[in-house]
């Protein structure tokens, strides 16, 4: 009898917990669901109250029209190039910076790390003027390098990789040194494979950040044909502000690649986050 009572109480607790979790998930997904609903209901007043979270009818007319108006394949390829290069540079530079901060013992190591972390409190907008002057001085204004270089490495990624490297047993590095391997080989062949989940995390975060980059590309790119997808969507907002269905459809198209990438990397993402927190 007591066992049945405990089972019933446990079941009720699970039901209550899952109810609130589902409710919280719906609240968090509310804006996205509303955007999706608007994109599937052409001609409907999007500012009615209460808002239509779920579409009352489905029509893909907005998607077909906005796809025909904008050259989505070109802008998506621009974004893939920018995001891909940004991810590669961030992974390489973040891992190279974090590795000595995690495993080497040298004077001033903690001070260097504290100074790096302290820069995270500086607003991103404050660095735009410096970044603009830098890319202009380098002579890369108007090219993809001007978009990529200011974000080639971020302090948060360095912090995350340092925490991950610190969880790796030092015996692994010592075994490589016994076999005669240099630090670069130890870093590339022994340490990096162990911290693959953390690499997946910074890759996903950087891919998302570069994919959603909006203002900076518009500042440094003179040719609108080189715009990434987020910047290109400003064309819809400027010329068709009254047709929110087009804007929502274009936004949904732009976020689909991020959702797909996250679905394929979510396992490594959770492992990397948990490993960094433990470290």
Coordinates of N, CA and C in Angstrom, one line a residue, residues 28-262:
X28 N 8.5 30.5 -23.9 CA 9.7 30.9 -24.6 C 9.6 30.8 -26.1
X29 N 8.8 29.9 -26.6 CA 8.7 29.8 -28.0 C 7.6 30.7 -28.6
X30 N 6.9 31.4 -27.7 CA 5.8 32.2 -28.2 C 6.1 33.2 -29.3
X31 N 7.1 34.0 -29.2 CA 7.4 34.9 -30.3 C 7.7 34.1 -31.7
X32 N 8.5 33.0 -31.5 CA 8.8 32.3 -32.8 C 7.5 31.6 -33.3
X33 N 6.6 31.1 -32.5 CA 5.4 30.5 -33.0 C 4.5 31.6 -33.6
X34 N 4.5 32.7 -33.0 CA 3.7 33.8 -33.6 C 4.2 34.2 -35.0
X35 N 5.6 34.3 -35.1 CA 6.2 34.6 -36.4 C 5.9 33.6 -37.4
X36 N 5.9 32.3 -37.0 CA 5.6 31.2 -37.9 C 4.1 31.3 -38.3
X37 N 3.3 31.6 -37.4 CA 1.8 31.7 -37.7 C 1.5 32.8 -38.6
X38 N 2.2 33.9 -38.5 CA 1.9 35.1 -39.4 C 2.4 34.7 -40.8
X39 N 3.6 34.0 -40.9 CA 4.1 33.7 -42.2 C 3.2 32.7 -43.0
X40 N 2.4 32.0 -42.3 CA 1.5 31.0 -42.9 C 0.1 31.5 -43.1
X41 N -0.2 32.7 -42.8 CA -1.5 33.2 -42.9 C -1.5 34.6 -43.7
X42 N -1.3 34.5 -45.0 CA -1.3 35.8 -45.8 C -2.6 36.6 -45.6
X43 N -2.5 37.9 -45.6 CA -3.6 38.8 -45.6 C -4.3 38.9 -44.2
X44 N -3.8 38.3 -43.2 CA -4.5 38.4 -41.8 C -3.8 39.5 -41.1
X45 N -4.6 40.2 -40.3 CA -4.2 41.3 -39.4 C -3.3 40.7 -38.3
X46 N -2.0 41.0 -38.4 CA -1.1 40.4 -37.4 C -1.1 41.0 -36.1
X47 N -1.7 42.2 -35.9 CA -1.8 42.9 -34.7 C -3.1 42.7 -33.9
X48 N -3.8 41.7 -34.3 CA -5.1 41.4 -33.5 C -4.7 40.9 -32.1
X49 N -5.6 41.0 -31.2 CA -5.4 40.5 -29.8 C -6.6 39.7 -29.5
X50 N -6.3 38.5 -28.9 CA -5.0 37.9 -28.6 C -4.3 37.5 -29.9
X51 N -3.0 37.5 -29.9 CA -2.2 37.1 -31.1 C -2.5 35.6 -31.5
X52 N -2.4 35.3 -32.7 CA -2.6 34.0 -33.2 C -1.3 33.2 -33.1
X53 N -1.2 32.4 -32.0 CA 0.1 31.6 -31.8 C 0.1 30.5 -32.8
X54 N -1.1 29.9 -33.1 CA -1.1 28.8 -34.0 C -2.0 29.2 -35.2
X55 N -1.5 28.9 -36.4 CA -2.2 29.3 -37.6 C -3.6 28.7 -37.7
X56 N -4.6 29.5 -38.1 CA -6.0 29.0 -38.3 C -6.1 28.4 -39.7
X57 N -5.2 28.8 -40.6 CA -5.1 28.1 -41.9 C -3.7 28.2 -42.4
X58 N -3.3 27.4 -43.4 CA -1.9 27.3 -43.8 C -1.9 27.7 -45.3
X59 N -1.1 28.6 -45.6 CA -0.8 29.1 -47.0 C 0.6 29.5 -47.1
X60 N 1.3 28.9 -48.1 CA 2.8 29.2 -48.2 C 3.0 30.3 -49.3
X61 N 2.0 31.1 -49.5 CA 2.1 32.2 -50.5 C 3.2 33.2 -50.1
X62 N 3.3 33.5 -48.8 CA 4.4 34.4 -48.4 C 5.7 33.9 -48.7
X63 N 6.0 32.6 -48.5 CA 7.3 32.0 -48.7 C 7.6 32.1 -50.2
X64 N 6.6 31.7 -51.0 CA 6.9 31.7 -52.5 C 7.1 33.1 -53.0
X65 N 6.4 34.1 -52.5 CA 6.6 35.5 -53.0 C 7.9 36.1 -52.6
X66 N 8.2 35.9 -51.3 CA 9.5 36.5 -50.8 C 10.7 35.8 -51.4
X67 N 10.6 34.5 -51.7 CA 11.7 33.7 -52.3 C 11.9 34.3 -53.8
X68 N 10.8 34.6 -54.5 CA 10.9 35.1 -55.8 C 11.5 36.5 -55.8
X69 N 11.1 37.3 -54.8 CA 11.6 38.7 -54.7 C 13.1 38.8 -54.4
X70 N 13.5 38.0 -53.4 CA 14.9 38.1 -53.0 C 15.7 36.9 -53.5
X71 N 17.0 37.2 -53.8 CA 17.9 36.1 -54.3 C 18.4 35.4 -53.1
X72 N 17.6 34.5 -52.4 CA 18.0 33.9 -51.2 C 19.2 33.0 -51.4
X73 N 19.3 32.2 -52.5 CA 20.5 31.3 -52.6 C 21.8 32.1 -52.5
X74 N 21.8 33.3 -53.1 CA 23.1 34.1 -53.1 C 23.4 34.6 -51.7
X75 N 22.4 35.1 -51.0 CA 22.6 35.6 -49.7 C 22.9 34.5 -48.7
X76 N 22.3 33.4 -48.9 CA 22.6 32.2 -48.0 C 24.1 31.8 -48.2
X77 N 24.5 31.8 -49.5 CA 25.9 31.4 -49.8 C 26.9 32.4 -49.2
X78 N 26.5 33.7 -49.2 CA 27.3 34.7 -48.6 C 27.5 34.4 -47.1
X79 N 26.3 34.1 -46.5 CA 26.3 33.9 -45.0 C 27.1 32.6 -44.7
X80 N 27.0 31.6 -45.5 CA 27.7 30.3 -45.3 C 29.2 30.6 -45.3
X81 N 29.7 31.4 -46.3 CA 31.1 31.7 -46.4 C 31.6 32.5 -45.2
X82 N 30.8 33.5 -44.8 CA 31.2 34.3 -43.6 C 31.2 33.5 -42.4
X83 N 30.1 32.8 -42.1 CA 30.0 32.0 -40.9 C 31.0 30.8 -40.9
X84 N 31.3 30.2 -42.0 CA 32.2 29.1 -42.0 C 33.6 29.6 -41.7
X85 N 34.0 30.7 -42.3 CA 35.4 31.2 -42.0 C 35.5 31.7 -40.6
X86 N 34.4 32.3 -40.1 CA 34.4 32.8 -38.7 C 34.5 31.7 -37.7
X87 N 33.8 30.6 -38.0 CA 33.9 29.4 -37.1 C 35.3 28.8 -37.1
X88 N 35.9 28.6 -38.3 CA 37.2 28.0 -38.3 C 38.3 28.9 -37.6
X89 N 38.2 30.2 -37.8 CA 39.2 31.1 -37.2 C 39.0 31.1 -35.7
X90 N 37.7 31.1 -35.3 CA 37.4 31.2 -33.8 C 37.9 29.9 -33.1
X91 N 37.7 28.8 -33.7 CA 38.1 27.5 -33.1 C 39.6 27.4 -33.0
X92 N 40.3 27.8 -34.1 CA 41.8 27.7 -34.1 C 42.3 28.7 -33.1
X93 N 42.0 29.9 -33.1 CA 42.5 31.0 -32.3 C 42.1 30.8 -30.8
X94 N 40.9 30.4 -30.6 CA 40.4 30.2 -29.2 C 41.2 29.0 -28.5
X95 N 41.3 27.9 -29.3 CA 42.0 26.8 -28.7 C 43.5 27.1 -28.5
X96 N 44.1 27.8 -29.5 CA 45.6 28.1 -29.3 C 45.8 29.1 -28.1
X97 N 44.8 30.0 -27.9 CA 45.0 30.9 -26.8 C 44.7 30.2 -25.4
X98 N 43.7 29.4 -25.4 CA 43.2 28.8 -24.2 C 44.2 27.7 -23.7
X99 N 44.8 27.0 -24.6 CA 45.7 25.9 -24.2 C 46.8 26.3 -23.3
X100 N 47.6 27.3 -23.6 CA 48.7 27.7 -22.6 C 48.1 28.3 -21.3
X101 N 47.0 28.9 -21.4 CA 46.4 29.5 -20.2 C 45.9 28.4 -19.3
X102 N 45.7 27.2 -19.8 CA 45.1 26.1 -19.0 C 46.2 25.2 -18.5
X103 N 47.3 24.9 -19.3 CA 48.2 23.9 -18.9 C 49.6 24.4 -18.6
X104 N 50.0 25.5 -19.1 CA 51.3 26.1 -18.8 C 51.4 26.8 -17.5
X105 N 52.5 26.8 -16.9 CA 52.7 27.5 -15.6 C 53.8 28.6 -15.9
X106 N 53.3 29.8 -16.0 CA 54.2 30.9 -16.2 C 53.8 32.1 -15.4
X107 N 54.7 33.0 -15.1 CA 54.4 34.1 -14.3 C 53.5 35.1 -15.0
X108 N 52.4 35.5 -14.3 CA 51.4 36.4 -14.8 C 50.3 35.7 -15.6
X109 N 50.3 34.4 -15.5 CA 49.2 33.7 -16.3 C 47.8 34.1 -15.8
X110 N 47.6 34.1 -14.5 CA 46.3 34.4 -14.0 C 46.0 35.8 -14.2
X111 N 46.9 36.7 -14.2 CA 46.7 38.1 -14.5 C 46.2 38.3 -16.0
X112 N 46.9 37.6 -16.9 CA 46.5 37.7 -18.3 C 45.1 37.2 -18.5
X113 N 44.8 36.1 -17.8 CA 43.4 35.6 -17.9 C 42.4 36.5 -17.3
X114 N 42.7 37.1 -16.2 CA 41.8 38.1 -15.6 C 41.5 39.3 -16.5
X115 N 42.6 39.7 -17.1 CA 42.5 40.9 -18.0 C 41.6 40.5 -19.2
X116 N 41.8 39.3 -19.7 CA 40.9 38.9 -20.8 C 39.5 38.8 -20.4
X117 N 39.2 38.2 -19.3 CA 37.8 38.1 -18.8 C 37.2 39.5 -18.5
X118 N 38.0 40.4 -18.1 CA 37.5 41.8 -17.7 C 37.0 42.5 -19.0
X119 N 37.6 42.2 -20.1 CA 37.1 42.8 -21.4 C 35.7 42.4 -21.8
X120 N 35.2 41.4 -21.2 CA 33.8 40.9 -21.5 C 32.8 41.9 -21.1
X121 N 33.1 42.8 -20.1 CA 32.1 43.8 -19.6 C 32.1 45.0 -20.6
X122 N 33.0 45.1 -21.5 CA 32.9 46.2 -22.5 C 31.8 46.0 -23.5
X123 N 30.9 46.9 -23.7 CA 29.8 46.7 -24.7 C 30.4 46.5 -26.1
X124 N 29.7 45.7 -26.8 CA 30.2 45.4 -28.2 C 30.2 46.7 -29.1
X125 N 29.2 47.5 -28.8 CA 29.1 48.8 -29.6 C 30.3 49.7 -29.4
X126 N 30.9 49.6 -28.2 CA 32.0 50.5 -27.9 C 33.2 50.1 -28.8
X127 N 33.3 48.9 -29.3 CA 34.5 48.5 -30.1 C 34.3 48.7 -31.6
X128 N 33.1 49.1 -32.0 CA 32.8 49.3 -33.4 C 33.7 50.3 -34.1
X129 N 33.9 51.4 -33.4 CA 34.8 52.5 -34.0 C 36.2 52.0 -34.1
X130 N 36.7 51.3 -33.1 CA 38.1 50.8 -33.2 C 38.2 49.7 -34.3
X131 N 37.2 48.8 -34.4 CA 37.2 47.8 -35.4 C 37.1 48.4 -36.8
X132 N 36.3 49.5 -36.9 CA 36.1 50.1 -38.2 C 37.5 50.7 -38.7
X133 N 38.1 51.4 -37.7 CA 39.4 52.1 -38.1 C 40.5 51.0 -38.4
X134 N 40.4 49.9 -37.7 CA 41.4 48.8 -37.9 C 41.2 48.2 -39.3
X135 N 40.0 47.8 -39.6 CA 39.8 47.1 -41.0 C 40.1 48.1 -42.1
X136 N 39.8 49.4 -41.8 CA 40.1 50.4 -42.8 C 41.6 50.6 -43.0
X137 N 42.4 50.6 -41.9 CA 43.8 50.7 -42.0 C 44.4 49.4 -42.7
X138 N 43.8 48.3 -42.5 CA 44.3 47.1 -43.1 C 44.0 47.0 -44.6
X139 N 43.1 47.9 -45.1 CA 42.8 47.9 -46.5 C 41.8 46.8 -46.9
X140 N 41.0 46.3 -46.0 CA 40.1 45.2 -46.4 C 38.7 45.7 -46.3
X141 N 38.4 47.0 -46.2 CA 37.1 47.5 -46.2 C 36.3 47.1 -47.5
X142 N 35.1 46.6 -47.3 CA 34.3 46.2 -48.4 C 34.4 44.7 -48.8
X143 N 35.3 44.0 -48.1 CA 35.5 42.6 -48.3 C 34.9 41.8 -47.1
X144 N 34.9 40.5 -47.3 CA 34.4 39.6 -46.3 C 35.3 39.6 -45.1
X145 N 36.6 39.9 -45.3 CA 37.6 39.9 -44.2 C 37.2 41.0 -43.2
X146 N 36.7 42.1 -43.7 CA 36.3 43.2 -42.8 C 35.1 42.7 -41.9
X147 N 34.3 41.8 -42.3 CA 33.2 41.2 -41.5 C 33.8 40.2 -40.5
X148 N 34.7 39.4 -41.0 CA 35.2 38.2 -40.2 C 36.2 38.6 -39.1
X149 N 37.2 39.4 -39.5 CA 38.3 39.7 -38.6 C 38.0 40.2 -37.2
X150 N 37.1 41.1 -37.0 CA 36.8 41.6 -35.7 C 36.2 40.5 -34.8
X151 N 35.7 39.4 -35.3 CA 35.1 38.4 -34.5 C 35.9 37.1 -34.7
X152 N 37.2 37.2 -35.2 CA 38.0 36.0 -35.4 C 38.3 35.2 -34.1
X153 N 38.2 35.9 -33.0 CA 38.4 35.2 -31.7 C 37.6 36.0 -30.6
X154 N 36.9 35.3 -29.8 CA 36.2 36.0 -28.7 C 36.6 35.5 -27.3
X155 N 36.5 36.4 -26.4 CA 37.0 36.1 -25.0 C 36.2 35.0 -24.4
X156 N 34.9 35.0 -24.7 CA 34.0 33.9 -24.1 C 34.5 32.5 -24.6
X157 N 34.8 32.4 -25.9 CA 35.3 31.1 -26.4 C 36.6 30.7 -25.8
X158 N 37.5 31.7 -25.6 CA 38.7 31.4 -24.9 C 38.5 30.9 -23.5
X159 N 37.6 31.6 -22.8 CA 37.2 31.1 -21.4 C 36.7 29.7 -21.4
X160 N 35.8 29.4 -22.4 CA 35.1 28.1 -22.4 C 36.2 27.0 -22.7
X161 N 37.1 27.3 -23.7 CA 38.1 26.3 -24.0 C 39.1 26.1 -22.9
X162 N 39.4 27.2 -22.2 CA 40.3 27.0 -21.1 C 39.8 26.1 -20.0
X163 N 38.5 26.3 -19.7 CA 37.8 25.5 -18.7 C 37.8 24.0 -19.1
X164 N 37.6 23.8 -20.4 CA 37.6 22.4 -20.9 C 39.0 21.8 -20.9
X165 N 40.0 22.5 -21.3 CA 41.4 22.0 -21.2 C 41.8 21.7 -19.8
X166 N 41.3 22.4 -18.8 CA 41.6 22.2 -17.4 C 41.0 20.9 -16.9
X167 N 40.0 20.4 -17.6 CA 39.4 19.1 -17.1 C 40.2 17.9 -17.7
X168 N 41.1 18.1 -18.6 CA 41.8 17.0 -19.2 C 43.0 16.6 -18.2
X169 N 43.1 15.3 -17.9 CA 44.2 14.9 -17.0 C 45.6 15.3 -17.6
X170 N 46.4 15.8 -16.8 CA 47.8 16.2 -17.3 C 48.6 15.0 -17.6
X171 N 48.2 13.8 -17.1 CA 49.0 12.6 -17.5 C 48.9 12.4 -19.0
X172 N 47.9 12.8 -19.6 CA 47.8 12.7 -21.1 C 48.8 13.5 -21.8
X173 N 49.0 14.7 -21.3 CA 50.1 15.6 -21.9 C 51.5 15.0 -21.6
X174 N 51.6 14.5 -20.4 CA 52.9 14.0 -20.0 C 53.3 12.7 -20.8
X175 N 52.3 11.9 -21.1 CA 52.5 10.7 -22.0 C 53.0 11.2 -23.4
X176 N 52.5 12.2 -23.9 CA 52.9 12.7 -25.2 C 54.3 13.2 -25.1
X177 N 54.7 13.9 -24.1 CA 56.1 14.4 -23.9 C 57.1 13.3 -23.8
X178 N 56.6 12.2 -23.1 CA 57.5 11.0 -22.9 C 57.8 10.4 -24.3
X179 N 56.8 10.4 -25.2 CA 57.0 9.9 -26.5 C 57.7 10.8 -27.5
X180 N 58.1 12.0 -27.0 CA 58.9 12.9 -27.8 C 58.0 13.9 -28.6
X181 N 56.7 14.0 -28.3 CA 55.9 14.9 -29.1 C 56.1 16.3 -28.6
X182 N 56.0 17.3 -29.5 CA 56.1 18.7 -29.2 C 54.8 19.2 -28.7
X183 N 54.7 20.4 -28.3 CA 53.5 21.0 -27.7 C 52.4 21.1 -28.8
X184 N 52.8 21.5 -30.0 CA 51.8 21.6 -31.1 C 51.2 20.3 -31.4
X185 N 52.0 19.2 -31.4 CA 51.5 17.9 -31.7 C 50.6 17.4 -30.5
X186 N 51.0 17.7 -29.3 CA 50.2 17.3 -28.1 C 48.9 18.0 -28.2
X187 N 48.9 19.3 -28.5 CA 47.7 20.1 -28.6 C 46.8 19.6 -29.7
X188 N 47.3 19.3 -30.8 CA 46.4 18.9 -32.0 C 46.0 17.4 -31.9
X189 N 46.8 16.5 -31.5 CA 46.5 15.1 -31.6 C 46.0 14.5 -30.3
X190 N 46.4 15.1 -29.1 CA 46.0 14.5 -27.9 C 44.9 15.3 -27.1
X191 N 45.1 16.6 -27.1 CA 44.2 17.4 -26.3 C 42.9 17.8 -27.0
X192 N 43.0 18.2 -28.3 CA 41.8 18.6 -29.0 C 40.8 17.5 -29.1
X193 N 41.1 16.3 -29.4 CA 40.1 15.2 -29.5 C 39.3 15.0 -28.2
X194 N 40.0 15.3 -27.1 CA 39.3 15.1 -25.8 C 38.3 16.2 -25.5
X195 N 38.5 17.4 -26.0 CA 37.6 18.5 -25.8 C 36.7 18.8 -27.0
X196 N 36.5 17.8 -27.8 CA 35.6 18.0 -28.9 C 34.2 18.6 -28.6
X197 N 33.6 18.1 -27.5 CA 32.3 18.8 -27.1 C 32.4 20.3 -27.0
X198 N 33.5 20.8 -26.3 CA 33.6 22.2 -26.2 C 33.9 22.9 -27.5
X199 N 34.6 22.2 -28.4 CA 34.8 22.8 -29.7 C 33.5 22.9 -30.5
X200 N 32.6 21.9 -30.3 CA 31.3 21.9 -30.9 C 30.5 23.1 -30.4
X201 N 30.6 23.4 -29.1 CA 29.9 24.4 -28.5 C 30.3 25.8 -29.1
X202 N 31.6 26.1 -29.1 CA 32.0 27.4 -29.6 C 31.7 27.5 -31.1
X203 N 31.8 26.3 -31.8 CA 31.4 26.3 -33.2 C 30.0 26.7 -33.4
X204 N 29.1 26.1 -32.6 CA 27.7 26.4 -32.8 C 27.4 27.8 -32.4
X205 N 27.9 28.3 -31.3 CA 27.7 29.7 -30.9 C 28.2 30.7 -31.9
X206 N 29.4 30.4 -32.4 CA 30.0 31.4 -33.4 C 29.2 31.3 -34.7
X207 N 28.8 30.1 -35.1 CA 28.0 30.0 -36.3 C 26.7 30.8 -36.2
X208 N 26.1 30.7 -35.1 CA 24.8 31.4 -34.8 C 25.1 32.9 -34.8
X209 N 26.1 33.3 -34.2 CA 26.4 34.8 -34.1 C 26.7 35.3 -35.5
X210 N 27.6 34.6 -36.3 CA 27.9 35.1 -37.6 C 26.7 35.0 -38.5
X211 N 25.9 34.0 -38.4 CA 24.7 33.9 -39.2 C 23.7 35.0 -39.0
X212 N 23.6 35.4 -37.7 CA 22.7 36.5 -37.4 C 23.3 37.9 -37.4
X213 N 24.5 38.0 -37.9 CA 25.2 39.3 -37.9 C 24.4 40.2 -38.8
X214 N 24.1 41.4 -38.3 CA 23.2 42.3 -39.0 C 23.8 43.7 -39.3
X215 N 24.2 44.4 -38.2 CA 24.6 45.7 -38.3 C 26.1 45.9 -38.9
X216 N 27.0 45.1 -38.4 CA 28.4 45.2 -38.8 C 28.6 45.0 -40.3
X217 N 28.0 44.0 -40.9 CA 28.2 43.8 -42.4 C 27.7 45.0 -43.1
X218 N 26.6 45.6 -42.7 CA 26.0 46.8 -43.4 C 27.0 48.0 -43.3
X219 N 27.8 48.0 -42.2 CA 28.7 49.1 -42.1 C 29.9 49.0 -43.0
X220 N 30.5 47.8 -43.1 CA 31.8 47.6 -43.7 C 31.6 47.1 -45.2
X221 N 30.5 46.6 -45.6 CA 30.3 46.1 -46.9 C 29.6 47.2 -47.8
X222 N 30.3 47.6 -48.8 CA 29.8 48.6 -49.7 C 28.8 48.0 -50.8
X223 N 29.0 46.8 -51.1 CA 28.2 46.1 -52.1 C 27.1 45.3 -51.4
X224 N 25.8 45.7 -51.7 CA 24.7 45.0 -51.0 C 24.6 43.5 -51.5
X225 N 25.2 43.2 -52.6 CA 25.2 41.8 -53.1 C 26.0 40.9 -52.3
X226 N 26.9 41.5 -51.4 CA 27.7 40.6 -50.5 C 27.1 40.5 -49.1
X227 N 25.9 41.1 -48.9 CA 25.3 41.0 -47.6 C 25.0 39.6 -47.1
X228 N 25.1 39.3 -45.9 CA 24.6 38.0 -45.3 C 23.1 38.1 -45.2
X229 N 22.5 37.0 -44.9 CA 21.0 36.9 -45.0 C 20.3 37.9 -44.0
X230 N 20.9 38.0 -42.8 CA 20.3 38.9 -41.8 C 20.2 40.3 -42.3
X231 N 21.3 40.8 -42.9 CA 21.4 42.2 -43.4 C 20.5 42.3 -44.7
X232 N 20.4 41.3 -45.5 CA 19.6 41.3 -46.7 C 18.1 41.4 -46.3
X233 N 17.7 40.9 -45.2 CA 16.3 41.0 -44.8 C 15.9 42.4 -44.5
X234 N 16.8 43.3 -44.4 CA 16.5 44.7 -44.2 C 15.8 45.3 -45.4
X235 N 16.0 44.7 -46.6 CA 15.4 45.1 -47.8 C 13.8 45.0 -47.7
X236 N 13.4 43.9 -47.0 CA 12.0 43.6 -46.8 C 11.4 44.6 -45.9
X237 N 12.2 44.9 -44.8 CA 11.7 45.8 -43.8 C 11.6 47.3 -44.3
X238 N 12.4 47.6 -45.3 CA 12.4 49.0 -45.8 C 11.4 49.2 -46.8
X239 N 11.1 48.2 -47.7 CA 10.3 48.4 -48.9 C 8.9 47.8 -48.6
X240 N 8.8 46.8 -47.8 CA 7.5 46.2 -47.6 C 7.2 46.1 -46.1
X241 N 7.4 47.2 -45.4 CA 7.1 47.2 -43.9 C 5.7 46.9 -43.6
X242 N 4.8 47.2 -44.5 CA 3.3 47.0 -44.3 C 3.0 45.5 -44.4
X243 N 3.8 44.8 -45.2 CA 3.6 43.3 -45.4 C 4.4 42.5 -44.4
X244 N 3.9 42.4 -43.2 CA 4.7 41.7 -42.2 C 4.8 40.2 -42.5
X245 N 3.9 39.7 -43.3 CA 3.9 38.3 -43.7 C 5.2 38.0 -44.5
X246 N 5.6 38.9 -45.4 CA 6.9 38.7 -46.1 C 8.1 38.7 -45.1
X247 N 8.1 39.7 -44.2 CA 9.2 39.8 -43.3 C 9.3 38.5 -42.4
X248 N 8.2 38.0 -41.9 CA 8.2 36.8 -41.1 C 8.6 35.6 -41.9
X249 N 8.1 35.5 -43.1 CA 8.5 34.4 -44.0 C 10.0 34.4 -44.2
X250 N 10.6 35.6 -44.5 CA 12.0 35.7 -44.8 C 12.8 35.4 -43.5
X251 N 12.3 35.8 -42.4 CA 13.0 35.5 -41.1 C 13.0 34.0 -40.8
X252 N 11.9 33.3 -41.0 CA 11.8 31.9 -40.8 C 12.7 31.1 -41.7
X253 N 12.8 31.5 -43.0 CA 13.8 30.9 -43.9 C 15.2 31.1 -43.4
X254 N 15.5 32.2 -42.8 CA 16.9 32.5 -42.4 C 17.3 31.7 -41.2
X255 N 16.3 31.4 -40.3 CA 16.7 30.6 -39.1 C 16.7 29.1 -39.2
X256 N 16.1 28.6 -40.4 CA 16.1 27.2 -40.6 C 17.5 26.5 -40.5
X257 N 18.5 27.1 -41.2 CA 19.8 26.5 -41.1 C 20.4 26.4 -39.6
X258 N 20.1 27.4 -38.8 CA 20.6 27.4 -37.4 C 19.9 26.2 -36.7
X259 N 18.6 26.1 -36.9 CA 17.9 25.0 -36.2 C 18.4 23.6 -36.6
X260 N 18.7 23.5 -37.9 CA 19.2 22.2 -38.4 C 20.6 21.9 -37.8
X261 N 21.5 22.9 -37.8 CA 22.8 22.7 -37.3 C 22.7 22.4 -35.8
X262 N 21.8 23.0 -35.0 CA 21.7 22.7 -33.6 C 21.2 21.3 -33.4

